[in-house]
PDB file of C-alpha atoms in Angstrom:
ATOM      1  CA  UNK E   3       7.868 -26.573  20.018  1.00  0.00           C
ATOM      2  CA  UNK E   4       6.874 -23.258  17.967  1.00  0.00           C
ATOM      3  CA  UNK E   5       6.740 -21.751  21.530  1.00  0.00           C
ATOM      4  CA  UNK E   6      10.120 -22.445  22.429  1.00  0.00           C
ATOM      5  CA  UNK E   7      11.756 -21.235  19.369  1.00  0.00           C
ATOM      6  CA  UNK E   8      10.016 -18.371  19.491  1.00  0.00           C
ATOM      7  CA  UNK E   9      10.992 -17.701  23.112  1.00  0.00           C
ATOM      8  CA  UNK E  10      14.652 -18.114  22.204  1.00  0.00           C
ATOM      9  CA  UNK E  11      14.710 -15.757  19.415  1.00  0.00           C
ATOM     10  CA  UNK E  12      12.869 -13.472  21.859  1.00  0.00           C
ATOM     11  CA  UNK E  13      15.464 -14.128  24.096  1.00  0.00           C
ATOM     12  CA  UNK E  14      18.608 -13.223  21.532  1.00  0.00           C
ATOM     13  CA  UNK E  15      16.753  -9.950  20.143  1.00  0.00           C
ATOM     14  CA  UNK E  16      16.479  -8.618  23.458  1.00  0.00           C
ATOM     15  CA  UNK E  17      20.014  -9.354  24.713  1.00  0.00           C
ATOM     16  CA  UNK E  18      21.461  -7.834  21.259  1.00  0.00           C
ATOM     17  CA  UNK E  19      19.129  -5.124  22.281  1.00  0.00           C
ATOM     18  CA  UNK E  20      20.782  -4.548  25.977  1.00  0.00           C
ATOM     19  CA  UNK E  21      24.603  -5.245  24.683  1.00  0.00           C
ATOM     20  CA  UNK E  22      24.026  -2.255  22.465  1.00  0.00           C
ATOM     21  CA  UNK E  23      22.441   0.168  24.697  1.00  0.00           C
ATOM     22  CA  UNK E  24      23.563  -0.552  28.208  1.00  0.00           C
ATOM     23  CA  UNK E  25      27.643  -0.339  28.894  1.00  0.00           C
ATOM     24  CA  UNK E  26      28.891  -2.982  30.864  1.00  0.00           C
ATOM     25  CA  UNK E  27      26.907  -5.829  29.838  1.00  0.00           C
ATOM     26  CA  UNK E  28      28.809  -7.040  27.082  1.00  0.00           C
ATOM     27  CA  UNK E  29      31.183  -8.382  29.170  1.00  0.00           C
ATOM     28  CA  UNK E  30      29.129 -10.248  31.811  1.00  0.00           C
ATOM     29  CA  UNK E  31      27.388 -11.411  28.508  1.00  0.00           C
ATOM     30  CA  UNK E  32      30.036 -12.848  26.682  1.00  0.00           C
ATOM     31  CA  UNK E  33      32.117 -14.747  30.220  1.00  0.00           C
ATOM     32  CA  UNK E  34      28.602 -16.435  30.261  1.00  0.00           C
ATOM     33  CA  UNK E  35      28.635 -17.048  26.727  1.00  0.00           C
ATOM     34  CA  UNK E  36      31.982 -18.167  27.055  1.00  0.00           C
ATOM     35  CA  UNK E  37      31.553 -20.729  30.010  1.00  0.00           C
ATOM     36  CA  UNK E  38      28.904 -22.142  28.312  1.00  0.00           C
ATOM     37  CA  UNK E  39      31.170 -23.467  25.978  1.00  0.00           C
ATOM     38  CA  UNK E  40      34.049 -24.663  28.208  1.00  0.00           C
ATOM     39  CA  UNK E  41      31.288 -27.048  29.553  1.00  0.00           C
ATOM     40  CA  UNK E  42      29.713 -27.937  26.268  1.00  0.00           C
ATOM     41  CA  UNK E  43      33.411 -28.393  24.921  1.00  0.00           C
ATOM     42  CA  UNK E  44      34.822 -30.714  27.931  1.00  0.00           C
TER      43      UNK E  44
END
C-alpha cells in the first residue's frame, strides 16, 4: 500500500512539473481532470 501512495504522489509531482514547463498541456490536463469528475459525480 506504501507503494501505491508513493506512486501517486510521483504521479502528481511530475504532472505539476509538465503543466508548468510544457504549453499546451494544461488544457488536455484539466478536460481529463474534469471528466473524471462528471463520471465520479453522475
Amino acid at each position: 500500500m506504501k507503494k501505491f501512495y508513493l506512486g501517486i504522489a510521483i504521479a502528481l509531482v511530475l504532472t505539476a512539473l509538465v503543466v508548468l514547463f510544457v504549453p499546451g498541456v494544461d488544457d488536455f490536463v484539466e478536460r481529463t481532470f474534469q471528466g473524471y469528475l462528471g463520471r465520479a459525480a453522475r
